[in-house]
Amino acid sequence: MAANNMKNMMRQAQQMQMKMQKVQEEIQSMTYESSAGGGMVKATVQGNGRVLGVEINPIVVDPSDVEMLQDLVVTAINSGFDEISSIGSAKMAEITGGMKIPGM
């Protein structure tokens, strides 16, 4: 009986691992568009850590205040990555039942 329980646990662990691998691949290919400054700066990012594009409304391009534009770009990019991370964590929690697994 104990051997059957161990086999079931191993099978369930393998199934969970396969589901987690699939979700990780899904997260890597996920794209998300975020914005900053009320939509004046938009960034499109991908779950694999790539920035796919940045769109800047010319109205916020002020040569005397380049720092503000730089901050808006960084904020838009980081917001996109934060959202992908949040979505990825929620998807992983669905698989693991909220159990914290190191490296996930």
PDB file of C-alpha atoms in Angstrom:
ATOM      1  CA  MET A   1       0.000   0.000   0.000  1.00  0.00           C
ATOM      2  CA  ALA A   2       2.826   2.418   0.876  1.00  0.00           C
ATOM      3  CA  ALA A   3       4.458   1.706  -2.494  1.00  0.00           C
ATOM      4  CA  ASN A   4       1.243   2.714  -4.302  1.00  0.00           C
ATOM      5  CA  ASN A   5       1.046   5.941  -2.318  1.00  0.00           C
ATOM      6  CA  MET A   6       4.651   6.712  -3.194  1.00  0.00           C
ATOM      7  CA  LYS A   7       3.993   5.993  -6.892  1.00  0.00           C
ATOM      8  CA  ASN A   8       0.948   8.279  -6.822  1.00  0.00           C
ATOM      9  CA  MET A   9       2.933  11.047  -5.151  1.00  0.00           C
ATOM     10  CA  MET A  10       5.725  10.699  -7.710  1.00  0.00           C
ATOM     11  CA  ARG A  11       3.244  10.755 -10.593  1.00  0.00           C
ATOM     12  CA  GLN A  12       1.532  13.836  -9.168  1.00  0.00           C
ATOM     13  CA  ALA A  13       4.889  15.561  -8.701  1.00  0.00           C
ATOM     14  CA  GLN A  14       5.834  14.813 -12.313  1.00  0.00           C
ATOM     15  CA  GLN A  15       2.485  16.132 -13.546  1.00  0.00           C
ATOM     16  CA  MET A  16       2.928  19.297 -11.489  1.00  0.00           C
ATOM     17  CA  GLN A  17       6.439  19.737 -12.863  1.00  0.00           C
ATOM     18  CA  MET A  18       5.173  19.390 -16.445  1.00  0.00           C
ATOM     19  CA  LYS A  19       2.402  21.940 -15.800  1.00  0.00           C
ATOM     20  CA  MET A  20       4.895  24.335 -14.231  1.00  0.00           C
ATOM     21  CA  GLN A  21       7.221  23.981 -17.229  1.00  0.00           C
ATOM     22  CA  LYS A  22       4.334  24.772 -19.566  1.00  0.00           C
ATOM     23  CA  VAL A  23       3.341  27.842 -17.543  1.00  0.00           C
ATOM     24  CA  GLN A  24       6.960  29.047 -17.436  1.00  0.00           C
ATOM     25  CA  GLU A  25       7.142  28.802 -21.227  1.00  0.00           C
ATOM     26  CA  GLU A  26       3.827  30.639 -21.488  1.00  0.00           C
ATOM     27  CA  ILE A  27       5.120  33.407 -19.210  1.00  0.00           C
ATOM     28  CA  GLN A  28       8.332  33.711 -21.253  1.00  0.00           C
ATOM     29  CA  SER A  29       6.338  34.394 -24.421  1.00  0.00           C
ATOM     30  CA  MET A  30       3.753  36.651 -22.766  1.00  0.00           C
ATOM     31  CA  THR A  31       3.719  40.296 -23.835  1.00  0.00           C
ATOM     32  CA  TYR A  32       2.277  43.179 -21.886  1.00  0.00           C
ATOM     33  CA  GLU A  33       1.824  46.851 -22.654  1.00  0.00           C
ATOM     34  CA  SER A  34       2.060  49.317 -19.815  1.00  0.00           C
ATOM     35  CA  SER A  35       2.169  53.077 -19.594  1.00  0.00           C
ATOM     36  CA  ALA A  36       3.307  55.985 -17.473  1.00  0.00           C
ATOM     37  CA  GLY A  37       2.455  59.656 -17.313  1.00  0.00           C
ATOM     38  CA  GLY A  38      -1.196  59.111 -18.097  1.00  0.00           C
ATOM     39  CA  GLY A  39      -0.371  57.138 -21.227  1.00  0.00           C
ATOM     40  CA  MET A  40       2.216  59.576 -22.528  1.00  0.00           C
ATOM     41  CA  VAL A  41       4.875  56.840 -22.501  1.00  0.00           C
ATOM     42  CA  LYS A  42       3.989  53.249 -23.357  1.00  0.00           C
ATOM     43  CA  ALA A  43       6.221  50.213 -23.199  1.00  0.00           C
ATOM     44  CA  THR A  44       5.670  46.709 -24.538  1.00  0.00           C
ATOM     45  CA  VAL A  45       7.619  44.048 -22.683  1.00  0.00           C
ATOM     46  CA  GLN A  46       7.902  40.291 -22.915  1.00  0.00           C
ATOM     47  CA  GLY A  47       8.094  37.738 -20.114  1.00  0.00           C
ATOM     48  CA  ASN A  48      11.575  36.689 -21.201  1.00  0.00           C
ATOM     49  CA  GLY A  49      12.923  40.073 -20.112  1.00  0.00           C
ATOM     50  CA  ARG A  50      12.928  41.784 -23.493  1.00  0.00           C
ATOM     51  CA  VAL A  51      11.604  45.270 -24.173  1.00  0.00           C
ATOM     52  CA  LEU A  52       9.772  45.009 -27.482  1.00  0.00           C
ATOM     53  CA  GLY A  53       8.947  48.661 -27.928  1.00  0.00           C
ATOM     54  CA  VAL A  54       8.603  52.102 -26.414  1.00  0.00           C
ATOM     55  CA  GLU A  55       6.128  54.697 -27.633  1.00  0.00           C
ATOM     56  CA  ILE A  56       6.561  58.309 -26.544  1.00  0.00           C
ATOM     57  CA  ASN A  57       3.982  61.014 -27.123  1.00  0.00           C
ATOM     58  CA  PRO A  58       5.920  63.988 -28.543  1.00  0.00           C
ATOM     59  CA  ILE A  59       4.140  66.290 -26.090  1.00  0.00           C
ATOM     60  CA  VAL A  60       6.328  64.979 -23.229  1.00  0.00           C
ATOM     61  CA  VAL A  61       9.593  65.543 -25.087  1.00  0.00           C
ATOM     62  CA  ASP A  62      10.998  68.598 -23.351  1.00  0.00           C
ATOM     63  CA  PRO A  63      14.715  69.149 -23.965  1.00  0.00           C
ATOM     64  CA  SER A  64      14.931  71.124 -20.721  1.00  0.00           C
ATOM     65  CA  ASP A  65      13.519  68.203 -18.686  1.00  0.00           C
ATOM     66  CA  VAL A  66      15.054  65.022 -20.087  1.00  0.00           C
ATOM     67  CA  GLU A  67      15.069  63.466 -16.614  1.00  0.00           C
ATOM     68  CA  MET A  68      11.267  63.410 -16.489  1.00  0.00           C
ATOM     69  CA  LEU A  69      11.102  61.572 -19.808  1.00  0.00           C
ATOM     70  CA  GLN A  70      13.737  59.091 -18.675  1.00  0.00           C
ATOM     71  CA  ASP A  71      11.767  58.453 -15.479  1.00  0.00           C
ATOM     72  CA  LEU A  72       8.565  57.889 -17.454  1.00  0.00           C
ATOM     73  CA  VAL A  73      10.274  55.370 -19.741  1.00  0.00           C
ATOM     74  CA  VAL A  74      11.752  53.458 -16.808  1.00  0.00           C
ATOM     75  CA  THR A  75       8.401  53.513 -14.980  1.00  0.00           C
ATOM     76  CA  ALA A  76       6.503  52.195 -18.010  1.00  0.00           C
ATOM     77  CA  ILE A  77       9.003  49.385 -18.583  1.00  0.00           C
ATOM     78  CA  ASN A  78       9.152  48.349 -14.926  1.00  0.00           C
ATOM     79  CA  SER A  79       5.374  48.453 -14.672  1.00  0.00           C
ATOM     80  CA  GLY A  80       5.108  46.017 -17.567  1.00  0.00           C
ATOM     81  CA  PHE A  81       7.574  43.609 -16.006  1.00  0.00           C
ATOM     82  CA  ASP A  82       5.831  43.904 -12.625  1.00  0.00           C
ATOM     83  CA  GLU A  83       2.512  43.007 -14.238  1.00  0.00           C
ATOM     84  CA  ILE A  84       3.954  39.992 -16.062  1.00  0.00           C
ATOM     85  CA  SER A  85       5.555  38.851 -12.814  1.00  0.00           C
ATOM     86  CA  SER A  86       2.243  39.203 -10.997  1.00  0.00           C
ATOM     87  CA  ILE A  87       0.359  37.272 -13.677  1.00  0.00           C
ATOM     88  CA  GLY A  88       3.054  34.585 -13.692  1.00  0.00           C
ATOM     89  CA  SER A  89       2.943  34.232  -9.915  1.00  0.00           C
ATOM     90  CA  ALA A  90      -0.840  33.846 -10.016  1.00  0.00           C
ATOM     91  CA  LYS A  91      -0.594  31.169 -12.697  1.00  0.00           C
ATOM     92  CA  MET A  92       2.042  29.269 -10.714  1.00  0.00           C
ATOM     93  CA  ALA A  93      -0.047  29.520  -7.548  1.00  0.00           C
ATOM     94  CA  GLU A  94      -2.924  27.861  -9.410  1.00  0.00           C
ATOM     95  CA  ILE A  95      -0.681  24.876 -10.117  1.00  0.00           C
ATOM     96  CA  THR A  96       1.060  24.664  -6.760  1.00  0.00           C
ATOM     97  CA  GLY A  97      -1.969  25.501  -4.640  1.00  0.00           C
ATOM     98  CA  GLY A  98      -0.084  28.469  -3.206  1.00  0.00           C
ATOM     99  CA  MET A  99       2.806  26.306  -2.036  1.00  0.00           C
ATOM    100  CA  LYS A 100       6.089  28.251  -2.256  1.00  0.00           C
ATOM    101  CA  ILE A 101       8.614  26.366  -4.371  1.00  0.00           C
ATOM    102  CA  PRO A 102      12.166  27.765  -4.420  1.00  0.00           C
ATOM    103  CA  GLY A 103      13.135  29.318  -7.744  1.00  0.00           C
ATOM    104  CA  MET A 104       9.539  29.742  -8.939  1.00  0.00           C
TER     105      MET A 104
END
